XYZ file of C-alpha atoms in Angstrom:
766
model
C -34.761 0.183 -27.179
C -34.738 -2.807 -29.501
C -35.228 -1.959 -33.145
C -38.612 -3.086 -34.394
C -38.739 -4.951 -37.655
C -41.509 -3.633 -39.880
C -42.756 -5.476 -42.929
C -42.678 -3.036 -45.829
C -45.043 -2.984 -48.756
C -44.085 -4.498 -52.078
C -42.591 -2.015 -54.519
C -45.025 -1.436 -57.437
C -42.121 -0.250 -59.572
C -40.800 -3.825 -59.620
C -43.807 -5.071 -61.622
C -44.619 -1.912 -63.625
C -44.703 -2.142 -67.427
C -42.957 0.199 -69.844
C -45.922 2.564 -70.262
C -46.444 2.798 -66.504
C -42.760 3.611 -66.004
C -42.839 6.183 -68.803
C -45.870 8.005 -67.393
C -45.193 7.290 -63.658
C -48.610 5.670 -63.411
C -47.286 3.222 -60.804
C -47.216 6.091 -58.272
C -50.990 6.691 -58.414
C -51.754 4.304 -55.540
C -49.214 6.069 -53.357
C -50.795 9.485 -53.974
C -54.265 8.061 -53.406
C -53.232 6.541 -50.064
C -51.485 9.749 -49.012
C -54.620 11.741 -49.819
C -56.830 9.515 -47.658
C -54.552 8.838 -44.674
C -51.264 9.737 -43.046
C -48.326 7.667 -44.164
C -46.896 5.158 -41.700
C -43.507 3.458 -41.790
C -45.155 0.255 -42.985
C -46.383 2.137 -46.072
C -42.832 2.484 -47.336
C -41.870 0.329 -50.283
C -39.108 -2.239 -50.243
C -36.133 -1.180 -52.377
C -35.667 -2.670 -55.797
C -33.371 -5.657 -56.057
C -30.791 -3.704 -58.039
C -30.896 -0.838 -55.518
C -29.967 -2.823 -52.411
C -26.923 -1.567 -50.552
C -25.179 -4.942 -50.398
C -25.434 -5.503 -54.149
C -24.299 -1.989 -55.028
C -21.443 -2.200 -52.529
C -20.335 -5.542 -53.931
C -20.329 -4.197 -57.493
C -18.296 -1.118 -56.630
C -15.909 -3.090 -54.436
C -15.181 -5.504 -57.288
C -14.386 -2.643 -59.640
C -12.226 -0.905 -57.046
C -10.310 -4.118 -56.354
C -9.680 -4.446 -60.086
C -8.177 -0.966 -60.075
C -5.880 -1.956 -57.223
C -4.908 -5.200 -58.964
C -4.025 -3.319 -62.146
C -1.918 -0.935 -60.093
C -0.115 -3.831 -58.396
C 0.649 -5.465 -61.777
C 1.386 -2.204 -63.606
C 2.734 0.492 -61.267
C 2.244 3.135 -63.961
C -1.516 2.556 -63.808
C -3.061 4.868 -61.220
C -6.200 3.534 -59.514
C -9.215 5.770 -59.973
C -12.398 5.720 -57.925
C -14.171 7.744 -60.640
C -13.392 5.050 -63.179
C -14.617 2.369 -60.777
C -17.912 4.229 -60.215
C -18.528 4.660 -63.948
C -17.837 0.988 -64.614
C -20.124 -0.021 -61.769
C -23.080 2.028 -63.066
C -22.326 1.838 -66.788
C -25.866 0.784 -67.707
C -27.348 3.829 -65.997
C -24.809 6.148 -67.628
C -25.540 4.637 -71.046
C -29.275 5.197 -70.586
C -28.683 8.791 -69.521
C -26.412 9.410 -72.508
C -29.023 8.111 -74.955
C -31.767 10.240 -73.386
C -29.548 13.336 -73.321
C -28.536 12.938 -76.975
C -32.098 12.342 -78.144
C -33.663 15.170 -76.111
C -30.958 17.844 -76.143
C -29.285 17.328 -79.517
C -32.056 16.007 -81.740
C -35.388 17.241 -80.418
C -34.376 20.675 -79.095
C -32.727 21.565 -82.401
C -35.655 20.139 -84.362
C -38.180 22.385 -82.623
C -36.817 25.725 -84.034
C -36.910 24.210 -87.532
C -40.629 23.473 -87.194
C -41.145 26.945 -85.735
C -39.438 28.635 -88.698
C -41.446 26.625 -91.226
C -44.695 27.434 -89.470
C -43.935 31.180 -89.358
C -43.413 31.192 -93.132
C -47.174 30.619 -93.481
C -47.821 34.087 -92.013
C -45.508 35.937 -94.485
C -47.074 38.025 -97.170
C -47.103 36.183 -100.446
C -46.437 32.806 -98.799
C -47.406 29.788 -100.917
C -47.615 27.396 -97.893
C -50.976 25.749 -97.444
C -52.918 25.693 -94.191
C -52.536 21.950 -93.869
C -48.732 22.224 -94.023
C -48.758 24.902 -91.332
C -50.903 22.682 -89.114
C -48.523 19.787 -89.679
C -45.578 21.934 -88.555
C -47.542 23.149 -85.528
C -48.492 19.588 -84.630
C -44.856 18.589 -85.030
C -43.833 21.321 -82.582
C -46.360 20.085 -80.004
C -45.296 16.447 -80.440
C -41.618 17.320 -80.167
C -42.269 19.310 -77.013
C -44.271 16.454 -75.507
C -41.490 13.976 -76.223
C -38.957 16.409 -74.724
C -41.018 16.576 -71.530
C -41.138 12.786 -71.266
C -37.413 12.484 -71.917
C -36.589 15.246 -69.414
C -38.679 13.572 -66.717
C -37.092 10.200 -67.319
C -33.634 11.760 -67.463
C -34.255 13.563 -64.196
C -35.512 10.522 -62.274
C -32.817 8.205 -63.666
C -30.056 10.724 -62.911
C -31.290 11.136 -59.349
C -31.479 7.375 -58.876
C -27.992 7.025 -60.356
C -26.664 9.599 -57.919
C -28.339 7.832 -55.015
C -26.910 4.493 -56.171
C -23.445 6.011 -56.351
C -23.870 7.420 -52.832
C -25.084 4.099 -51.443
C -22.307 2.137 -53.139
C -19.571 4.508 -51.976
C -20.933 4.643 -48.411
C -21.076 0.850 -48.344
C -17.473 0.537 -49.513
C -16.298 3.226 -47.073
C -18.063 1.453 -44.206
C -16.480 -1.878 -45.144
C -13.102 -0.177 -45.424
C -13.468 1.318 -41.948
C -13.872 -2.189 -40.529
C -10.645 -3.334 -42.220
C -8.415 -0.370 -41.389
C -5.043 -1.311 -39.999
C -4.018 0.033 -36.644
C -1.316 2.244 -38.153
C -3.869 3.811 -40.542
C -6.178 4.884 -37.731
C -3.787 7.705 -36.863
C -4.479 9.427 -40.191
C -8.262 9.430 -39.847
C -10.903 10.109 -37.231
C -14.621 9.416 -36.744
C -15.386 13.035 -37.592
C -13.617 12.720 -40.930
C -15.581 9.597 -41.755
C -18.838 11.357 -40.878
C -17.858 14.217 -43.170
C -17.016 11.805 -45.997
C -20.298 9.905 -45.715
C -22.501 12.973 -45.227
C -21.039 15.898 -47.187
C -18.666 14.488 -49.787
C -20.952 11.794 -51.157
C -23.742 14.359 -51.629
C -21.826 15.705 -54.637
C -22.893 12.658 -56.635
C -26.517 13.844 -56.763
C -26.046 16.951 -58.895
C -22.971 15.582 -60.674
C -24.923 12.629 -62.066
C -27.420 15.069 -63.603
C -24.819 17.369 -65.169
C -22.241 14.856 -66.385
C -23.992 14.186 -69.730
C -24.285 17.896 -70.487
C -20.508 18.178 -70.505
C -20.402 16.549 -73.951
C -23.861 17.357 -75.311
C -23.555 21.137 -74.733
C -20.558 21.728 -77.056
C -22.237 19.500 -79.656
C -25.478 21.507 -79.421
C -23.538 24.756 -79.805
C -21.726 23.492 -82.895
C -24.892 22.237 -84.584
C -26.806 25.402 -83.635
C -24.125 27.532 -85.256
C -24.417 25.545 -88.492
C -28.216 25.772 -88.491
C -28.140 29.521 -87.752
C -25.773 30.072 -90.623
C -28.030 27.996 -92.906
C -31.306 29.644 -91.798
C -30.254 33.259 -91.190
C -26.688 33.737 -92.339
C -23.661 35.184 -90.581
C -25.860 37.486 -88.517
C -27.175 34.512 -86.566
C -23.666 33.193 -85.914
C -22.607 36.565 -84.466
C -25.069 36.098 -81.626
C -23.039 33.165 -80.333
C -20.090 35.420 -79.582
C -21.642 36.490 -76.259
C -22.101 32.854 -75.246
C -18.543 32.005 -76.297
C -17.199 34.871 -74.165
C -19.256 34.086 -71.045
C -18.687 30.299 -71.026
C -14.904 30.424 -70.254
C -15.572 32.890 -67.433
C -18.041 30.473 -65.906
C -15.592 27.618 -66.381
C -12.886 29.526 -64.525
C -15.228 30.349 -61.658
C -16.089 26.650 -61.551
C -12.454 25.692 -61.048
C -12.150 28.288 -58.288
C -15.230 26.798 -56.648
C -13.593 23.361 -56.543
C -10.563 24.852 -54.789
C -12.699 26.517 -52.137
C -14.665 23.308 -51.793
C -11.455 21.478 -50.826
C -10.563 24.185 -48.327
C -14.061 24.044 -46.872
C -13.849 20.269 -46.477
C -10.546 20.543 -44.610
C -11.944 23.218 -42.293
C -15.031 21.076 -41.679
C -12.858 18.075 -40.801
C -10.948 20.186 -38.291
C -14.124 21.528 -36.681
C -15.696 18.075 -36.373
C -12.462 16.708 -34.904
C -12.472 19.436 -32.259
C -16.110 18.735 -31.454
C -15.398 15.006 -31.048
C -12.572 15.732 -28.627
C -14.682 18.204 -26.654
C -17.609 15.801 -26.386
C -15.283 13.015 -25.284
C -13.841 15.209 -22.524
C -16.945 17.207 -21.641
C -16.867 16.000 -18.026
C -13.372 17.422 -17.484
C -14.291 20.663 -19.260
C -17.352 21.137 -17.048
C -15.412 20.277 -13.898
C -12.747 22.934 -14.549
C -15.237 25.466 -16.016
C -13.450 25.601 -19.368
C -16.634 26.154 -21.376
C -15.810 29.641 -22.622
C -12.253 28.939 -23.891
C -13.406 25.866 -25.767
C -16.471 27.711 -27.083
C -14.123 30.362 -28.480
C -12.022 27.622 -30.055
C -15.043 26.134 -31.789
C -16.254 29.607 -32.840
C -12.869 30.331 -34.401
C -12.915 27.045 -36.314
C -16.472 27.708 -37.466
C -15.574 31.234 -38.538
C -12.724 29.950 -40.693
C -15.044 27.398 -42.237
C -17.721 30.005 -42.969
C -15.167 32.258 -44.668
C -14.458 29.523 -47.188
C -18.184 28.810 -47.580
C -18.889 32.499 -48.276
C -16.151 32.693 -50.915
C -17.583 29.642 -52.642
C -21.083 31.138 -52.396
C -19.979 34.416 -54.000
C -18.451 32.537 -56.930
C -21.555 30.395 -57.277
C -23.736 33.522 -57.384
C -21.426 35.040 -60.021
C -21.626 32.241 -62.548
C -25.351 31.719 -61.929
C -26.013 35.395 -62.610
C -24.494 35.031 -66.072
C -27.351 32.714 -66.990
C -29.885 35.520 -66.535
C -28.594 37.807 -69.267
C -26.669 35.439 -71.576
C -29.672 34.780 -73.837
C -30.591 38.467 -73.983
C -27.003 39.449 -74.787
C -26.921 36.869 -77.604
C -30.193 38.150 -79.106
C -28.852 41.695 -78.862
C -25.789 40.592 -80.822
C -28.009 39.141 -83.567
C -29.993 42.372 -83.823
C -26.825 44.439 -84.054
C -25.511 42.099 -86.774
C -28.751 42.575 -88.749
C -28.319 46.322 -88.568
C -24.601 46.196 -89.398
C -25.097 43.915 -92.410
C -28.209 45.862 -93.488
C -30.402 42.755 -93.601
C -34.165 42.518 -93.369
C -35.482 41.758 -89.904
C -38.409 39.357 -90.149
C -40.427 37.519 -87.492
C -39.253 34.151 -88.754
C -35.572 35.113 -88.473
C -35.939 36.686 -85.024
C -37.946 33.851 -83.477
C -35.773 31.135 -85.003
C -32.595 32.882 -83.843
C -34.070 33.419 -80.356
C -35.059 29.757 -80.149
C -31.608 28.489 -81.147
C -29.792 30.933 -78.896
C -32.080 30.089 -75.967
C -31.222 26.404 -76.295
C -27.499 27.090 -76.576
C -27.591 29.541 -73.673
C -29.469 27.023 -71.526
C -26.993 24.241 -72.188
C -23.688 26.157 -72.408
C -24.092 29.119 -70.043
C -26.384 27.305 -67.633
C -25.686 23.606 -67.455
C -22.155 23.462 -68.894
C -20.821 26.228 -66.656
C -22.504 24.880 -63.595
C -21.389 21.373 -64.523
C -17.748 22.426 -64.454
C -18.164 23.829 -60.953
C -20.144 20.871 -59.609
C -17.935 18.265 -61.241
C -14.896 20.078 -59.871
C -16.311 19.793 -56.380
C -17.249 16.176 -57.093
C -13.688 15.359 -58.151
C -12.380 16.919 -54.938
C -14.789 14.798 -52.901
C -13.882 11.692 -54.920
C -10.169 12.239 -54.320
C -10.810 12.503 -50.591
C -12.836 9.281 -50.678
C -10.160 7.537 -52.741
C -7.456 8.639 -50.314
C -9.438 7.006 -47.523
C -9.924 3.797 -49.517
C -6.166 3.599 -50.139
C -5.332 3.345 -46.423
C -3.628 0.189 -45.197
C -5.881 -2.700 -44.269
C -5.652 -5.584 -41.878
C -4.276 -8.556 -43.850
C -6.835 -11.041 -45.046
C -7.186 -14.055 -42.807
C -5.227 -17.012 -44.056
C -4.754 -20.390 -42.525
C -0.998 -19.898 -42.309
C 1.199 -16.828 -42.428
C 4.465 -18.264 -43.628
C 7.893 -17.416 -42.320
C 10.767 -15.875 -44.246
C 13.488 -17.911 -42.541
C 15.451 -20.601 -44.412
C 14.097 -24.131 -44.408
C 17.209 -25.592 -42.853
C 17.065 -23.201 -39.898
C 16.041 -25.006 -36.741
C 13.213 -23.569 -34.680
C 14.350 -22.506 -31.227
C 12.278 -21.992 -28.140
C 12.273 -18.781 -26.185
C 14.001 -18.379 -22.856
C 17.548 -18.817 -21.647
C 19.790 -21.610 -22.854
C 19.515 -23.679 -19.699
C 15.763 -24.157 -19.907
C 15.328 -24.149 -23.673
C 14.512 -27.856 -23.804
C 12.125 -27.718 -20.890
C 9.862 -24.761 -21.638
C 7.478 -26.849 -23.742
C 6.583 -30.241 -22.368
C 6.794 -33.257 -24.593
C 3.066 -33.526 -25.191
C 2.922 -29.980 -26.505
C 5.979 -30.274 -28.753
C 4.397 -32.873 -30.986
C 0.714 -32.169 -30.693
C -1.440 -33.396 -33.562
C -3.009 -30.669 -35.664
C -6.498 -31.488 -34.396
C -5.466 -30.633 -30.836
C -3.774 -27.321 -31.670
C -6.034 -24.324 -32.224
C -3.318 -21.715 -32.821
C 0.399 -22.167 -33.413
C 3.138 -19.536 -33.584
C 6.553 -20.538 -34.906
C 9.502 -18.136 -34.666
C 7.071 -15.211 -35.036
C 8.318 -11.630 -35.033
C 6.003 -8.619 -35.330
C 6.348 -4.880 -35.034
C 4.153 -1.843 -35.448
C 4.677 0.135 -38.651
C 4.271 3.852 -39.140
C 1.205 5.145 -41.035
C 3.270 6.335 -44.015
C 5.571 3.321 -44.091
C 5.335 1.297 -47.259
C 4.990 -2.435 -47.348
C 8.265 -2.786 -49.214
C 10.252 -1.436 -46.300
C 8.440 -3.575 -43.764
C 10.834 -6.466 -44.257
C 13.969 -4.345 -44.060
C 15.817 -4.178 -40.728
C 14.586 -1.229 -38.709
C 16.018 0.660 -35.778
C 12.700 0.357 -33.958
C 12.755 -2.724 -31.697
C 10.335 -5.501 -32.518
C 7.113 -5.556 -30.543
C 7.194 -9.363 -30.425
C 10.342 -11.347 -31.081
C 10.832 -15.014 -31.960
C 7.657 -16.413 -30.410
C 7.106 -20.186 -30.378
C 3.758 -20.908 -28.743
C 1.117 -23.582 -29.302
C -2.366 -22.906 -27.951
C -4.042 -26.263 -27.364
C -7.692 -26.624 -28.277
C -10.118 -26.502 -25.353
C -7.522 -25.236 -22.859
C -7.242 -22.147 -20.679
C -4.001 -20.335 -21.516
C -2.848 -17.498 -19.284
C -0.487 -14.801 -20.516
C 1.290 -12.845 -17.785
C 4.148 -10.429 -17.514
C 4.985 -6.870 -16.537
C 3.458 -3.826 -18.208
C 4.674 -3.398 -21.785
C 5.969 -6.955 -22.094
C 3.805 -7.767 -25.137
C 0.829 -9.580 -23.615
C -1.844 -7.599 -25.456
C 0.331 -7.556 -28.580
C -0.073 -11.338 -28.852
C -3.833 -10.834 -29.017
C -3.346 -8.088 -31.607
C -1.397 -10.560 -33.763
C -4.235 -13.061 -33.510
C -6.694 -10.304 -34.474
C -4.543 -9.433 -37.525
C -4.018 -5.940 -36.182
C -0.272 -6.224 -35.557
C 1.664 -6.881 -38.805
C 3.808 -10.022 -38.818
C 7.359 -9.369 -39.943
C 8.630 -12.963 -40.012
C 7.749 -16.397 -38.760
C 4.507 -18.309 -39.176
C 1.077 -18.132 -37.593
C -1.339 -21.027 -38.074
C -4.891 -20.317 -36.961
C -6.929 -22.452 -39.321
C -10.453 -21.147 -39.843
C -11.442 -20.718 -36.220
C -13.880 -18.031 -35.168
C -12.780 -15.481 -32.563
C -14.557 -13.581 -29.797
C -12.653 -10.673 -28.259
C -13.060 -8.722 -25.024
C -10.857 -5.640 -25.175
C -8.895 -4.173 -22.307
C -10.651 -0.838 -22.687
C -14.422 -1.470 -22.709
C -16.235 -0.229 -25.792
C -19.982 0.417 -25.758
C -22.314 2.131 -28.167
C -25.462 4.125 -27.591
C -28.236 1.581 -27.152
C -29.714 -0.773 -24.618
C -27.695 -3.170 -22.496
C -29.210 -6.048 -24.433
C -28.141 -4.570 -27.751
C -24.586 -4.134 -26.466
C -24.476 -7.757 -25.337
C -26.085 -9.289 -28.426
C -24.189 -7.030 -30.857
C -26.277 -8.144 -33.823
C -26.521 -11.818 -32.838
C -29.894 -13.525 -32.592
C -31.520 -13.589 -29.152
C -31.328 -16.971 -27.403
C -33.247 -16.361 -24.187
C -31.730 -19.233 -22.204
C -28.139 -18.550 -23.263
C -28.652 -14.837 -22.755
C -29.858 -15.347 -19.160
C -26.960 -17.692 -18.421
C -24.448 -15.156 -19.775
C -25.912 -12.419 -17.574
C -25.577 -14.715 -14.550
C -22.014 -15.813 -15.083
C -20.921 -12.243 -15.913
C -22.457 -10.933 -12.641
C -24.764 -8.524 -14.450
C -28.100 -9.513 -12.909
C -27.648 -7.518 -9.662
C -26.698 -4.448 -11.698
C -29.652 -4.846 -14.055
C -31.965 -4.967 -11.040
C -30.908 -1.393 -10.184
C -31.435 -0.059 -13.720
C -34.833 1.514 -14.421
C -35.657 -0.734 -17.392
C -33.372 -3.667 -16.702
C -31.457 -4.864 -19.736
C -33.605 -2.616 -21.932
C -32.155 0.497 -20.294
C -30.555 2.750 -22.862
C -27.029 3.654 -21.813
C -25.371 6.865 -22.897
C -22.662 7.280 -25.472
C -19.690 5.038 -24.658
C -21.541 3.819 -21.578
C -21.204 7.136 -19.766
C -23.986 6.195 -17.338
C -22.237 2.997 -16.197
C -19.281 2.357 -13.914
C -15.994 0.976 -15.147
C -16.724 -2.470 -13.777
C -20.172 -2.572 -15.354
C -18.772 -1.609 -18.755
C -16.068 -4.268 -18.478
C -18.612 -6.959 -17.615
C -20.924 -5.979 -20.470
C -18.001 -6.244 -22.911
C -17.093 -9.613 -21.428
C -20.721 -10.752 -21.758
C -20.687 -9.699 -25.417
C -17.705 -11.959 -26.083
C -19.076 -14.831 -23.989
C -22.488 -14.745 -25.693
C -20.868 -15.255 -29.084
C -20.336 -18.908 -29.962
C -16.698 -18.961 -31.017
C -13.755 -21.348 -31.167
C -11.251 -18.992 -29.537
C -11.958 -16.398 -26.825
C -9.405 -13.595 -26.471
C -9.822 -11.956 -23.067
C -7.574 -8.939 -22.568
C -7.421 -8.385 -18.802
C -11.194 -8.382 -18.148
C -10.664 -8.826 -14.381
C -8.708 -5.627 -13.736
C -11.713 -3.261 -13.708
C -13.787 -5.196 -11.171
C -13.558 -5.864 -7.443
C -11.742 -8.910 -6.082
C -14.899 -10.867 -5.260
C -16.437 -10.038 -8.645
C -13.217 -11.117 -10.369
C -13.401 -14.444 -8.518
C -17.027 -14.799 -9.619
C -16.153 -14.128 -13.268
C -13.246 -16.539 -13.295
C -14.964 -19.421 -11.527
C -18.335 -19.212 -13.274
C -17.307 -17.942 -16.692
C -13.641 -18.164 -17.667
C -12.198 -21.032 -15.650
C -12.217 -24.719 -16.472
C -15.421 -25.175 -14.486
C -17.095 -22.111 -15.904
C -19.677 -21.373 -18.546
C -17.359 -21.315 -21.571
C -15.826 -24.712 -20.814
C -19.154 -26.312 -19.922
C -20.966 -25.094 -23.040
C -18.084 -25.712 -25.465
C -15.387 -28.082 -24.229
C -13.283 -27.355 -27.338
C -13.287 -23.580 -26.772
C -9.789 -22.168 -26.346
C -9.599 -19.364 -23.791
C -6.596 -17.037 -23.906
C -6.582 -14.838 -20.796
C -4.279 -11.869 -20.325
C -4.272 -10.899 -16.666
C -2.247 -9.377 -13.846
C -4.106 -11.388 -11.198
C -1.703 -14.295 -11.124
C -3.474 -16.287 -8.409
C -6.217 -17.305 -10.856
C -3.727 -18.992 -13.167
C -3.213 -21.943 -10.829
C -6.221 -23.442 -12.606
C -4.848 -22.682 -16.084
C -3.758 -25.456 -18.422
C -0.833 -23.460 -19.798
C 0.909 -20.260 -18.749
C 3.048 -18.011 -20.950
C 5.347 -15.546 -19.160
C 6.252 -12.553 -21.348
C 9.120 -10.136 -20.887
C 10.255 -7.383 -23.268
C 8.438 -8.865 -26.252
C 9.659 -12.447 -26.000
C 8.644 -15.536 -24.084
C 10.642 -15.818 -20.891
C 8.996 -19.077 -19.824
C 5.991 -21.203 -20.604
C 4.447 -24.426 -19.357
C 1.867 -25.693 -16.935
C 1.679 -23.919 -13.558
C 3.028 -27.047 -11.830
C 5.893 -27.335 -14.314
C 6.872 -23.704 -13.822
C 6.783 -24.162 -10.060
C 8.974 -27.273 -10.219
C 11.528 -25.388 -12.296
C 11.633 -22.613 -9.726
C 10.013 -19.990 -11.911
C 8.056 -17.764 -9.548
C 5.178 -15.794 -11.069
C 5.560 -12.143 -10.192
C 2.996 -10.255 -8.157
C 1.678 -13.464 -6.583
C -0.683 -12.629 -3.721
C 0.419 -14.550 -0.645
C -2.825 -14.089 1.211
C -4.975 -15.635 -1.494
C -6.471 -19.010 -0.488
C -5.367 -22.087 -2.332
C -7.469 -22.281 -5.480
C -6.647 -25.967 -6.009
C -8.889 -26.919 -3.091
C -11.931 -25.149 -4.524
C -14.825 -27.515 -5.134
C -17.782 -26.917 -7.370
C -20.320 -26.461 -4.573
C -18.464 -23.769 -2.684
C -20.242 -20.545 -1.802
C -19.547 -17.565 -4.031
C -20.098 -13.839 -3.901
C -22.819 -12.180 -5.913
C -21.957 -8.593 -5.188
C -21.351 -6.014 -7.838
C -19.519 -2.731 -7.774
C -22.726 -0.988 -6.763
C -23.915 -3.478 -4.126
C -22.732 -4.346 -0.632
C -24.789 -7.493 -0.091
C -22.819 -10.743 0.141
C -24.854 -13.840 -0.639
C -23.679 -17.267 0.482
C -26.784 -19.275 -0.263
C -26.292 -19.782 -4.007
C -23.860 -22.414 -5.195
C -21.909 -22.804 -8.386
C -24.057 -25.736 -9.475
C -27.213 -23.606 -9.077
C -25.946 -20.809 -11.288
C -24.510 -22.967 -14.060
C -27.145 -25.661 -14.034
C -28.352 -26.753 -17.432
C -31.962 -27.071 -16.346
C -34.124 -24.004 -16.835
C -36.334 -24.713 -13.810
C -33.328 -25.114 -11.549
C -31.900 -21.871 -12.922
C -35.141 -20.051 -12.117
C -35.158 -21.545 -8.605
C -31.593 -20.354 -8.152
C -32.616 -16.892 -9.319
C -35.488 -16.766 -6.829
C -33.146 -17.981 -4.111
C -30.723 -15.214 -4.988
C -33.426 -12.538 -4.986
C -34.753 -13.768 -1.633
C -31.282 -13.866 -0.151
C -30.480 -10.367 -1.392
C -33.468 -9.101 0.631
C -32.066 -10.567 3.837
C -33.575 -14.076 3.917
C -30.838 -16.532 4.825
C -28.122 -14.091 3.804
C -25.058 -12.887 5.574
C -25.087 -9.110 5.256
C -21.968 -7.083 5.860
C -21.763 -3.596 7.319
C -24.587 -1.534 5.884
C -23.804 1.822 4.267
C -25.678 3.740 7.031
C -23.710 2.099 9.846
C -20.488 2.676 7.941
C -21.258 6.380 7.526
C -22.131 6.626 11.243
C -18.809 5.124 12.189
C -16.979 7.544 9.933
C -18.911 10.447 11.439
C -18.001 9.311 14.996
C -14.332 9.030 14.036
C -14.451 12.533 12.537
C -16.006 13.935 15.737
C -13.362 12.263 17.853
C -10.593 13.686 15.693
C -12.118 17.178 15.837
C -12.462 16.986 19.662
C -8.848 15.893 19.998
C -7.637 18.821 17.914
C -9.703 21.298 19.946
C -8.432 19.933 23.286
C -4.870 20.144 22.082
C -5.404 23.769 21.003
C -7.014 24.645 24.376
C -4.121 23.110 26.316
C -1.638 25.149 24.310
């Protein structure tokens, strides 16, 4: 179904003053509304301007690009995603550091001092007045109130900082996934990306809360030791020995936790990869009844993953258990030191020592130890994310990719020596730049291995070039056909234009033209047919209806339960191969582009449907040419008979151009296009008002009452009349109907009976 756009409420946090932010008063309206009614999606608040995903992603991407630039200028500088994240959110980290220093170092150590002074009032023979004791008590209450406010603000800001880091990293990872080079796709998988964006980024939540305690906790311990020595003496310092002993043990368990976290992540990646493969081939698994073997395989992978999770859980329970008795062990040490040094045990000394030791135990044994473990896991997750961000990318689009050949080297055309001067006609050799959409000059390209560096890309390799010495000019507004045997490099030319295939030498001039691409293997996502066709573009009702007509999708939509709003399964599992191919073609046709790259879209459909698509959509009299006369259409196909209407034909063989020219020029030079169907009628004699077929892969009705002018007419009323004519003809009015499915099955049944009777008679005679 189409996603509904809901207008969200304005965020009251955007206009809240300092006091409202400090006391969270801006949330009162939300609690009042939630008390009176059930929340709806429209009750959600719009995000703050600084919290939007695009802004956070842009900030982190700039910092990450700076890291890469520094590495390119200074190879000794290692890029760091952690450094990029800290520089992106430096204001938030500065605010957290100020709050942590003020609350943990200043206020928490000031509270035991007030407590000790107040307890002196209750000693026998104390000369402290009642007013002074009340002042100290009031100071304790005020300090505690300020600590509560600071802790609340620290907690909410740390959570928001963690969420910002997650959003920024997810945004950068998503952008990176759209720019991955083809050779880098072999090192990753969709399951790994899901794991990165769901499990690994979750480490930023708790890490953002604990990162400030990594430097405040040792400072609190040092200052507490000095204050204990000043207030109590060496007996108070002896109580810190238990904390000093337990803290390294917790730190070591934290490092072990990070190791098991890495092992767990690798096991999770393997399990998700297996699940992706099983889901992709579930039809084959069900057909051969392989459910149990594959279930055992998944159970084994899950068992290995759970073993690592249990080991990490045991370590986590170990260092968290230390927090329960660390304070008590420290107080016990102080009491033993009092007894050993034969000192007086007073209430003031005991309570002051307990207060200091409780603060140190909370920060060192609790937060510092846990921080080491969580930050260790966060560093493991960050290294995995950084490794993904360092994959090779598709080169940035430039107007010209320059060649590495010498300037005095003369460009040569492809083909044998005898026809070198005749492959490109004179008008195409010296075309003005305005008439050329794409130009390739002496272009050579080859696929690189995933681990191959860019420095070795220009060195001579033993692997043959995918494309070699191409000199092709694609004229603006023309239909260019690319033909050749399997593996000759037809689709590789499109991959070069899409910046997927790295260029080794030569030049490619594409200008700033927009591209629409229909892949050879149809790709669909879970959603409605309309969503797959629009693919994020705005809905133009008239253009959308015309695209459905010329792509022969209307008869198929009539059989779907909800028409174009029918939700198809994952990867279009509920559709036939021809339907998926036509939806992908419609997606490319609907997009208003300068260049249309069509990678064999006619191979997955029937012959009459292929003729429909070519005549009404791709050909010179079709939808693309009529709506945009300057649109360049590059068609890769094995159905050679359609290319008689092409403006230019490129014949590929073993990665180089064997011949190119107009179809008439190739015929005059005696170059026969392979796999030419002799029985195909002459396409040159086709006129615009000829009758066409409107059958799909799931229909057997042939309609001859709708003409080409009716289906591609620019008038909306005429288009609706043509639609009604088509619907009436499909029901039998004025239509020529072929053999119905029932009659065809009856004939097959009669033939089967005849064959069976013949076999029985032959057996009886014997």
